[in-house]
XYZ file of C-alpha atoms in Angstrom:
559
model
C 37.218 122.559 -17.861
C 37.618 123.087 -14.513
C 34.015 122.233 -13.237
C 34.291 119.008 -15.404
C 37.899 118.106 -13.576
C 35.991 119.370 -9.980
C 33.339 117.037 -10.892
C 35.530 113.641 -11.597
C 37.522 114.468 -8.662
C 33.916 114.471 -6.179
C 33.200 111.267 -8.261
C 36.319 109.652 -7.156
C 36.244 110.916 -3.803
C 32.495 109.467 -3.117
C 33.766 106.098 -4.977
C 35.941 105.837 -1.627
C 33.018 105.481 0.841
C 32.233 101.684 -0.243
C 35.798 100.846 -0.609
C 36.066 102.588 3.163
C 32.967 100.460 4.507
C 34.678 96.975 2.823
C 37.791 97.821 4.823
C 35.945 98.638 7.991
C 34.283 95.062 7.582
C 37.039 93.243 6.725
C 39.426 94.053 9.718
C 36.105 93.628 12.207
C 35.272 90.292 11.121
C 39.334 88.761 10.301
C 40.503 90.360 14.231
C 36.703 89.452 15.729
C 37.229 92.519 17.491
C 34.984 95.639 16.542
C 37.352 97.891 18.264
C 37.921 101.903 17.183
C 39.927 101.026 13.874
C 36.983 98.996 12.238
C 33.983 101.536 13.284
C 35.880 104.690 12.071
C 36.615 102.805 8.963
C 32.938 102.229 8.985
C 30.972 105.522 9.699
C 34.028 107.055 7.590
C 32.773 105.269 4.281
C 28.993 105.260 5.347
C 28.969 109.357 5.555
C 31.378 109.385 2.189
C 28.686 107.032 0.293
C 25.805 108.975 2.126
C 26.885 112.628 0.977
C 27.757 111.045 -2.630
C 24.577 109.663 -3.227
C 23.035 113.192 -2.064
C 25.017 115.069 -4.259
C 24.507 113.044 -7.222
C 20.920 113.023 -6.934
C 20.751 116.815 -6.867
C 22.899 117.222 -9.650
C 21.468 114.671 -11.859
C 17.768 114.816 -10.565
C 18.069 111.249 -9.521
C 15.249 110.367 -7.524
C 12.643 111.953 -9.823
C 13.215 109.532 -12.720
C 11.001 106.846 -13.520
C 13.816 104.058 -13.150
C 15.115 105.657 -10.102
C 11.424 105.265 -8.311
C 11.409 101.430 -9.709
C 14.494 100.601 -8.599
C 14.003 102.230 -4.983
C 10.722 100.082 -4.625
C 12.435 96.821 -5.665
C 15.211 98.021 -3.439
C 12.517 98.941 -0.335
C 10.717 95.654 -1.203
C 14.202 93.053 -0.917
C 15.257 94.801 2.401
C 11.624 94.321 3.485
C 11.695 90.498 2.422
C 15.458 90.240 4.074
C 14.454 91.291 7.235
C 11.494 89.455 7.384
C 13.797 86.051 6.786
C 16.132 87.584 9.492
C 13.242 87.848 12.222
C 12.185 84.470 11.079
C 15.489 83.168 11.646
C 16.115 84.842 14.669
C 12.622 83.855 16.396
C 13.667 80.359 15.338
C 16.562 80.342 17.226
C 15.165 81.259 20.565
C 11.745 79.266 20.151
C 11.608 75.322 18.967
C 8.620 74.235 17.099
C 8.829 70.352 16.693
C 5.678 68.149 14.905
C 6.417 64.365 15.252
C 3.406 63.228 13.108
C 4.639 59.119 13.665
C 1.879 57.274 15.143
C 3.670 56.118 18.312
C 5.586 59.343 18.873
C 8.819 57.841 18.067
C 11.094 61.123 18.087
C 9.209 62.644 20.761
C 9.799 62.337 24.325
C 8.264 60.570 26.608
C 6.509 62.965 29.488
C 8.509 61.236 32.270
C 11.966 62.041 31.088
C 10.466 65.613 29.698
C 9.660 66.594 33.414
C 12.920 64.777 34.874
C 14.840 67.202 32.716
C 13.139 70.342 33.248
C 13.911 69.653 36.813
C 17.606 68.823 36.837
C 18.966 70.382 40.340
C 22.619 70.348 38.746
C 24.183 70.344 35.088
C 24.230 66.939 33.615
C 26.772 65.917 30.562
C 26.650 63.211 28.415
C 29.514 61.696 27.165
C 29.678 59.616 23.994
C 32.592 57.447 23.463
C 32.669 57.142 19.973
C 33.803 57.799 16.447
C 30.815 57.858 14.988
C 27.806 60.091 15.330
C 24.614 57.702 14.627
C 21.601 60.711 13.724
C 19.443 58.507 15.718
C 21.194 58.714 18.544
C 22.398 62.528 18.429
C 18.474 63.444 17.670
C 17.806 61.737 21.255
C 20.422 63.209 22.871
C 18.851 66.867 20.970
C 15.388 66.114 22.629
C 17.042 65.993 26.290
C 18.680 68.719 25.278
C 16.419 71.437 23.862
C 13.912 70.510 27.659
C 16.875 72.530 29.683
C 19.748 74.227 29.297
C 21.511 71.972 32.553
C 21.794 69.477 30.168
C 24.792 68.876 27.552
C 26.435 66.559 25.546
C 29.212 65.669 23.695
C 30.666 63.300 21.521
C 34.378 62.354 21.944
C 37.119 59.939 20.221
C 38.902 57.833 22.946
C 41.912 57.881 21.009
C 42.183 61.478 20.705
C 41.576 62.237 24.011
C 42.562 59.259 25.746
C 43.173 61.511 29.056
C 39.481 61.756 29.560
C 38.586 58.600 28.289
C 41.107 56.708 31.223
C 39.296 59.402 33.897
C 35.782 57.994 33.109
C 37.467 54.148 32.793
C 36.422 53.608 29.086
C 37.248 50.134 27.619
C 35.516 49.851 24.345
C 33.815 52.319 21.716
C 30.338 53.215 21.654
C 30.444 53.519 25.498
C 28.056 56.560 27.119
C 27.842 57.993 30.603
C 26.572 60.715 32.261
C 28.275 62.885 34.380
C 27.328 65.656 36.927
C 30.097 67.651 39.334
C 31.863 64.129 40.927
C 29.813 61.662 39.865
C 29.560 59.526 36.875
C 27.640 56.632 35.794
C 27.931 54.305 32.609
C 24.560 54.260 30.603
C 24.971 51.573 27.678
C 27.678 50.780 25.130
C 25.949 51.514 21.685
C 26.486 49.292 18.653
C 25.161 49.119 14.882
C 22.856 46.849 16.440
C 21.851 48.303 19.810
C 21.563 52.082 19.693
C 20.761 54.753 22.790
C 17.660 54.399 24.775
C 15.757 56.635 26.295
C 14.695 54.425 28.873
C 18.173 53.883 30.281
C 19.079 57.314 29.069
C 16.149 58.503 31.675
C 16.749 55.718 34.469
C 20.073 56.417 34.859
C 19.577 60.626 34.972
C 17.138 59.350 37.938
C 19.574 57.508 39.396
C 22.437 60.440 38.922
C 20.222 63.458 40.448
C 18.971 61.603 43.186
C 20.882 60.698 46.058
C 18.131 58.580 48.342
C 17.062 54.620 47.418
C 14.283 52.822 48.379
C 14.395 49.289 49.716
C 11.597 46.744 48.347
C 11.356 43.442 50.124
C 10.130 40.203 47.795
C 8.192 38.087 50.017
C 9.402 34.237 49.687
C 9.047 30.665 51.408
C 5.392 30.143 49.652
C 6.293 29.356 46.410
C 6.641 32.661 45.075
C 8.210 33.618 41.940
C 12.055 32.871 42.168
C 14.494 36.445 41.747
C 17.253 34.513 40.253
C 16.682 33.589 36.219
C 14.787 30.462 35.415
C 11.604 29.290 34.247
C 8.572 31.943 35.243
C 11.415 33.963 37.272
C 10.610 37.646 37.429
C 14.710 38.274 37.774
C 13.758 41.225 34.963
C 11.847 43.029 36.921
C 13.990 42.869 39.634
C 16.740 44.306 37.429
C 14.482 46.970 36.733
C 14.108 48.073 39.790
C 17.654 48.369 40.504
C 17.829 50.659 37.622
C 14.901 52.551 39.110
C 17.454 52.962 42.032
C 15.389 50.252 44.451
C 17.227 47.923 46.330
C 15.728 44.427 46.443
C 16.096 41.834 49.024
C 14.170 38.239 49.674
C 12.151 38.679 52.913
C 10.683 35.054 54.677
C 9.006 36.400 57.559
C 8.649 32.892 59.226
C 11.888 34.047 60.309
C 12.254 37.810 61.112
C 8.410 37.724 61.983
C 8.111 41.041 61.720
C 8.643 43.804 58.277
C 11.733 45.501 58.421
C 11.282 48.877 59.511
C 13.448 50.397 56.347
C 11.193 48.623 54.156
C 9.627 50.879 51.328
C 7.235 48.364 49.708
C 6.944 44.509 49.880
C 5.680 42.845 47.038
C 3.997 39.363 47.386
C 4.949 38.107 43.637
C 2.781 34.526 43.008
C 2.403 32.964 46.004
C 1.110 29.147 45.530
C 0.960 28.312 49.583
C -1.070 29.991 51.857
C 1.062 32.268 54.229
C 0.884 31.762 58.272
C -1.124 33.737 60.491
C 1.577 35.335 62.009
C 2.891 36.054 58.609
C -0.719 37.355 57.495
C -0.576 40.041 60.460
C 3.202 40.614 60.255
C 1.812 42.306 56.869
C -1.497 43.582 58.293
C 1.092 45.595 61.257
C 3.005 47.133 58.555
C 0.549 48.582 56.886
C -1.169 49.468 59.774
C 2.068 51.916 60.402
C 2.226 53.517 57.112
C 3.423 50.512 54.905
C 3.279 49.829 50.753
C 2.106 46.055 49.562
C 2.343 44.882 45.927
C -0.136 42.038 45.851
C -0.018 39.753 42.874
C -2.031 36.478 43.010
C -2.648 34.121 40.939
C -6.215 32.227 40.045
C -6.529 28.435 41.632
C -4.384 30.000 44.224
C -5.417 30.379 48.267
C -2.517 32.906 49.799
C -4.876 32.962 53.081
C -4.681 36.764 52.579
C -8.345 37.148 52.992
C -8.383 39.035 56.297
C -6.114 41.012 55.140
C -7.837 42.180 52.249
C -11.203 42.292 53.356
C -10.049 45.275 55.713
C -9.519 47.035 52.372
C -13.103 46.012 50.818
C -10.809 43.508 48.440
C -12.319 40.260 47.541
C -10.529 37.645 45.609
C -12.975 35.790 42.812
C -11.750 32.052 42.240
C -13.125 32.164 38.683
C -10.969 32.292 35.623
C -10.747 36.003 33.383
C -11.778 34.879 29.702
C -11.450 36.952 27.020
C -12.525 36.229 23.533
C -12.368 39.153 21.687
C -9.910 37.579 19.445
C -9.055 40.711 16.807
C -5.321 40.672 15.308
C -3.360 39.782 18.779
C -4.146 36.477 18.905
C -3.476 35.561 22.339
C -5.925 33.112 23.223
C -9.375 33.509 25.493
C -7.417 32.410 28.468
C -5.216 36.110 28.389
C -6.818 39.452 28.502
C -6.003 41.682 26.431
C -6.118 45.123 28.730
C -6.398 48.373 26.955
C -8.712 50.438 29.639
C -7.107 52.031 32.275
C -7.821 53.798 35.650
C -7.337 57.663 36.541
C -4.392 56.860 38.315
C -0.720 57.632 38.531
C -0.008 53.848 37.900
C -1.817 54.202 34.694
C -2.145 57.785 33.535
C 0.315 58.000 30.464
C -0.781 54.457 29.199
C -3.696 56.288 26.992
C -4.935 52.892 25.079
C -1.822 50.862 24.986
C -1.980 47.097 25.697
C -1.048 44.917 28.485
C -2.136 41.396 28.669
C -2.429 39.018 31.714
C -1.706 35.229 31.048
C -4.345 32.854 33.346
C -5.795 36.156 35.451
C -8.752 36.358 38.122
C -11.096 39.160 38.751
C -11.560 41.212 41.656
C -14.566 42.384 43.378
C -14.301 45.792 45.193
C -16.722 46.594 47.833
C -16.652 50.100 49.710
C -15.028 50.262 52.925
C -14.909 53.819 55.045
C -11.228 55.373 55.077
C -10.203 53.276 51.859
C -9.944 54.517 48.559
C -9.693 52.346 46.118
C -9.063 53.449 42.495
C -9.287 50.352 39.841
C -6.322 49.851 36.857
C -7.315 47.298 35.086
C -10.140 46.661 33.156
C -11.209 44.363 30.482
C -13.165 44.770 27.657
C -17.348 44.092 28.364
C -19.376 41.076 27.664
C -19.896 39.709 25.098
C -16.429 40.069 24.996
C -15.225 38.741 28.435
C -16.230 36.984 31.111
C -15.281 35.514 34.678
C -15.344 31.849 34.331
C -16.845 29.610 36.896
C -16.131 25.911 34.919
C -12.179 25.873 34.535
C -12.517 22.071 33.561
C -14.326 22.432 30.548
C -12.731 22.911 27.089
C -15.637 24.740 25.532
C -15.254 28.247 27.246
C -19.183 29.750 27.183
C -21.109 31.799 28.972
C -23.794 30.472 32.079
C -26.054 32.627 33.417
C -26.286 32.093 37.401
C -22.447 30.925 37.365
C -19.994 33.051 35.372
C -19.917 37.061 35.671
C -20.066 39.670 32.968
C -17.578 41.834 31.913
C -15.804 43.868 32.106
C -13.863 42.691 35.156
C -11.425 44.207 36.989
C -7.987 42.478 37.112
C -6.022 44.843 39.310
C -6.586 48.012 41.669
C -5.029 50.569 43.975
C -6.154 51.541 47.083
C -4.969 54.040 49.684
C -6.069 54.495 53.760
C -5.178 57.118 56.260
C -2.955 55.627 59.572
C -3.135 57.977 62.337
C -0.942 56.199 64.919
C -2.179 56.024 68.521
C -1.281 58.805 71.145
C 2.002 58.494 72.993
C 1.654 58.790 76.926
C 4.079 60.960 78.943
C 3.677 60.776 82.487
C 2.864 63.783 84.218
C 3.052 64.801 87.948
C -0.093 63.898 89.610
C -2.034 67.409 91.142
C -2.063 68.248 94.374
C -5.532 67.182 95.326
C -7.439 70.402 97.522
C -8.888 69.876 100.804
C -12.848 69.175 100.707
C -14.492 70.206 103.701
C -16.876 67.975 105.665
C -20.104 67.457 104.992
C -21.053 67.364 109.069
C -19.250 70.460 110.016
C -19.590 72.158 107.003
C -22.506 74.745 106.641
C -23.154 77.456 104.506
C -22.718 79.789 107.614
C -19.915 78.350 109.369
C -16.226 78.794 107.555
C -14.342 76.033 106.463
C -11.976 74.236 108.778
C -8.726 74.912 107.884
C -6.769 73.010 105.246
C -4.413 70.068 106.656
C -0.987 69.620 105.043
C -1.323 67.341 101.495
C -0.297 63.687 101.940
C 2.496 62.417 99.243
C 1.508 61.523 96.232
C 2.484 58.665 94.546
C 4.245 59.008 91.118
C 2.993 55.408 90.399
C 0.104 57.089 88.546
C 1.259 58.858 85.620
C -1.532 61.313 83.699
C -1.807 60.715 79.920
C -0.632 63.581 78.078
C -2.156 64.043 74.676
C 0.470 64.371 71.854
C 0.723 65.530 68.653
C -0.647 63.106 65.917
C 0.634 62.486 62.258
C -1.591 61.019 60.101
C 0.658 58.531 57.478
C -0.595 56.664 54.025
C -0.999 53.152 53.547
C -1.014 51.753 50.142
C -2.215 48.814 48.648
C -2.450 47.412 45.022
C -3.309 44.216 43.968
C -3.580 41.973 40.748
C -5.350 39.411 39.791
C -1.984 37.750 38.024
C 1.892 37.287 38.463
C 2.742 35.991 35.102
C 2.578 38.885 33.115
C 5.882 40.445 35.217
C 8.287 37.207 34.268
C 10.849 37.010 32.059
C 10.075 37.251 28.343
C 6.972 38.596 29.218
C 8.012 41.828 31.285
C 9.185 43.464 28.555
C 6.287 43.039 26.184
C 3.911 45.827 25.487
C 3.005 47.629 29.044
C 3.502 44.751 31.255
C 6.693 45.981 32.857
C 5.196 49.585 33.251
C 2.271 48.010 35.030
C 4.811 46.609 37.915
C 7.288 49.218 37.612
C 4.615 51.862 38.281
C 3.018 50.329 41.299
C 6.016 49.713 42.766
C 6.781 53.126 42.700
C 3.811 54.643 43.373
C 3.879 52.428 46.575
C 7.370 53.207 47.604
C 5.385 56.577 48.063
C 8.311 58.404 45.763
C 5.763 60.114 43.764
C 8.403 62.908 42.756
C 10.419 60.423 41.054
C 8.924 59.588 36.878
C 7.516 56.736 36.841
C 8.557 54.012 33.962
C 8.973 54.865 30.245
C 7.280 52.173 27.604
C 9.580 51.749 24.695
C 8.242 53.327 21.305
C 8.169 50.863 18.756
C 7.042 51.524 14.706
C 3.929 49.893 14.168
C 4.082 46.793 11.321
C 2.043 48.029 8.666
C 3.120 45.945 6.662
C 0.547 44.005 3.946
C 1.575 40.095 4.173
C 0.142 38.182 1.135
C -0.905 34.744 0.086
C 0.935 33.606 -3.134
C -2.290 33.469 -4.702
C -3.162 37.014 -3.631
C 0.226 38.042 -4.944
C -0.585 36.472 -8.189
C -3.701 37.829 -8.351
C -2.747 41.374 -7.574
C 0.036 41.194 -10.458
C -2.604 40.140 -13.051
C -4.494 43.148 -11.706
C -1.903 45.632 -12.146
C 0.157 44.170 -15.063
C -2.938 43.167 -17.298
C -6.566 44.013 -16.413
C -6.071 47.746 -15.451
C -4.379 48.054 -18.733
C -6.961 46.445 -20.677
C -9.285 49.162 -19.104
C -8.073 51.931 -20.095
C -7.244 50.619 -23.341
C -11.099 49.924 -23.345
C -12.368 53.380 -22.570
C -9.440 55.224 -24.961
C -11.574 53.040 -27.733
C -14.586 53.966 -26.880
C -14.062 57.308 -26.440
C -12.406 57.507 -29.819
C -15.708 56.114 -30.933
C -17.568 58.281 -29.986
C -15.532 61.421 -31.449
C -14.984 59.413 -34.481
């Protein structure tokens, strides 16, 4: 009776270890604080439930029957599958693995604003002013955030926290800027109908890590294309660049005569008028000292640029770019379609995306030592395209002896070394020696002694060599201006074509260079009505009637 009671009383005592461990857990996870109380609860009930589960087994001979070994294995086998899940889950918290299988990469990033965030110098918040959390928008803002850990963001209702929505000067909902330490700077107000963009998303980051601007001059007084909105403006692209942090001014030098020296780039945007000679080697001088030109001319079109570019082996062709290709963008033979590009940092990350260049002329590119030239645009070969030599005619063919194959280049970058010319210091003139006569001078006799110098005149400085530095010049030019005004600067690549020579020229290479917008591509089926029709009689009444068909005759045939 006694071992029986002794026995119940180890049973109840060994029931305590569990009920020991639950405590222990409890109190740790309610206080968040795994302090003395919770572990002593803890290893209290783990050696209690320990020692039972000895005991029992060597009273009982536990672990030798059958269901004692299958239950161990299934027990062995779940911990086994549960901590396989929990490395799983752990390695996917410290390691991302993303597949965007869309065509255009629409929830991927684009590699300029990867790199720009990878490199922030400083932590960078984003604030979103709103109620609502679009997914669209909070997977964008995830993408910035899983490329570094310096950048944050945080959605925020202005009128619960309408202290920090008066600091950053909020007005309406849906409004997002960025901040980092002091400064702040509004991105876009987001609607149902406009949401974030990674292009100003990216532009303005650029703008907020990086202190220093770059001043482009737009050449005018020749007809070129007007700044201010209006018909064939390119007031878009100047926008652009001031998001790009540029600052743009109007430059007529048949006044100033002369570059400004803080002048980054100049870009010569359509010019119908030929320019003045001083105005041709105004531009020649300042890229003689290191200077950045954006040439963009136009066919039927003499800028009287021709000494200029014939220092860089660049030769304008007066014949028309034709392209007939045709295929689903139907933009007529007068408008390449460009989908080749150049090894170049202009072009590099346009892979075989489209541009097109209303009314274009080729270039021809000759060699010229200390130039390289590098060409970006390229249009598809003959058959295909053509130079043009008739531009009267309203049948567009090909003449051999006249016209030129393709493909033809329609725009090109060059680059040339400028070592500017030694400065002279002036140097105190030597004291000449005394030369002895030739009369009284033998090889026997010593020399007559040396009579006092004369002055010497300090009106005869000695050139001084000094140190060199060798500088860059850069130079693109294209064969066409249309393709950067309004309407059509934001089609396809057009704007990254001018944004990315511009700043390639401004000689900024560490700053990304533009961003093409991802679009979804239509595929879409459009259908006559008689197609329509004709597919529903399909469907609805001839398929049926086949199978019908072949259940009968297979019936038939097992009949």
């Amino acid at each position: 009776m006694k071992i029986v009671a002794k026995k119940k009383l180890w049973k109840y005592l060994f029931w305590s270890g569990p009920f020991l461990i639950t405590v222990g857990l409890t109190v740790g996870l309610i206080s968040e604080q795994w302090g003395l109380i919770p572990l002593v609860f803890l290893i209290t009930g783990i050696v209690i439930s320990g020692l039972g589960i000895i005991w029992q087994s060597y009273e009982t001979n536990w672990w030798k029957r059958r269901s004692t070994q299958a239950g161990t294995n299934a027990l062995v086998a779940t911990l086994a599958v549960l901590a396989i899940l929990g490395l799983i889950n752990f390695l996917g918290t410290r390691y991302h693995l993303r597949a965007d299988l869309t065509e255009t990469q629409l929830f991927t990033l684009a590699p300029q604003s990867r790199e720009l965030v990878r490199v922030l110098p400083q932590p960078v918040k984003a604030w979103v002013f709103d109620v609502n959390q679009n997914p669209q928008d909070r997977e964008l803002l995830e993408n910035y955030q899983r490329q570094s850990s310096k950048f944050k963001y945080e959605y925020i209702d202005p009128q619960t926290r309408p202290g920090l929505a008066e600091k950053f000067g909020v007005k309406d909902y849906g409004e997002v800027y960025l901040e980092s330490g002091n400064k702040r700077q509004l991105v876009q107000t987001i609607n149902e109908n406009e949401r974030l963009s990674e292009i100003r998303l990216t532009s303005r980051l650029q703008q907020l890590t990086n202190s220093t601007t770059a001043k482009a001059y737009l050449l005018q007084g020749h007809g070129e294309r007007q700044l201010s909105p209006g018909k064939g403006a390119i007031s878009q692209a100047v926008q652009a660049l001031g998001d790009k942090n540029f600052t743009t001014s109007p430059l007529n030098l048949g006044e100033t005569s002369k570059v400004p020296q803080d002048a980054a780039v100049v870009i010569v945007a359509g010019p119908k008028r030929g320019l003045f000679e001083g105005e041709v080697k105004a531009l020649q001088e300042y890229l003689n000292r290191g200077g950045n030109l954006l040439l963009m001319i136009d066919p039927n079109t003499d800028p009287k640029l021709n000494s200029l570019l014939q220092e860089w082996g660049v030769r304008l062709d007066n014949r028309l770019a034709v392209d007939v290709s045709g295929g689903s963008v139907r933009l007529g033979p007068a408008t390449p379609l460009v989908t080749e590009y150049g090894q170049h940092p202009i072009t590099k990350d346009f892979d075989n995306g489209n541009s097109f260049y209303p009314i274009a002329r080729p270039l021809e590119i000759t060699s010229v030592p200390g130039v390289q030239a590098t060409p970006l645009l390229r249009t598809k070969p003959y058959p295909n395209s053509w130079a043009e030599s008739d531009l009267q005619s309203e049948k567009l063919e090909f003449n051999e002896g006249k016209d030129l194959k393709g493909p033809l280049t329609l725009g090109v970058a060059l680059t040339r070394k400028q070592t500017p010319k030694s400065v002279s210091t002036p140097q105190p003139a030597p004291t000449p020696s005394p030369l002895p006569s030739p009369t009284t001078q033998s090889k026997t006799s010593p020399a007559p002694p040396a009579s006092p110098a004369p002055p010497t005149s300090p009106a005869s400085p000695t050139p001084a060599p000094s140190s060199q530095t060798a500088t860059e010049s850069r130079l693109v030019v294209l064969g066409n201006s249309d393709f950067a005004t309004d309407g059509l600067f934001q089609q396809q690549l057009n704007g990254d074509v001018f944004l990315n020579s511009v700043t390639w020229l401004s000689q900024q290479d560490q700053q990304p260079l533009s961003i093409r917008p991802k679009e979804p591509k239509n595929r879409r089926i459009t259908l006559t009505t008689t197609q329509a029709n004709l597919l529903i009689l399909l469907s609805l009444l001839l398929l049926p009637l086949i199978g019908f068909a072949i259940a009968i005759i297979i019936w038939w045939k097992r009949r």
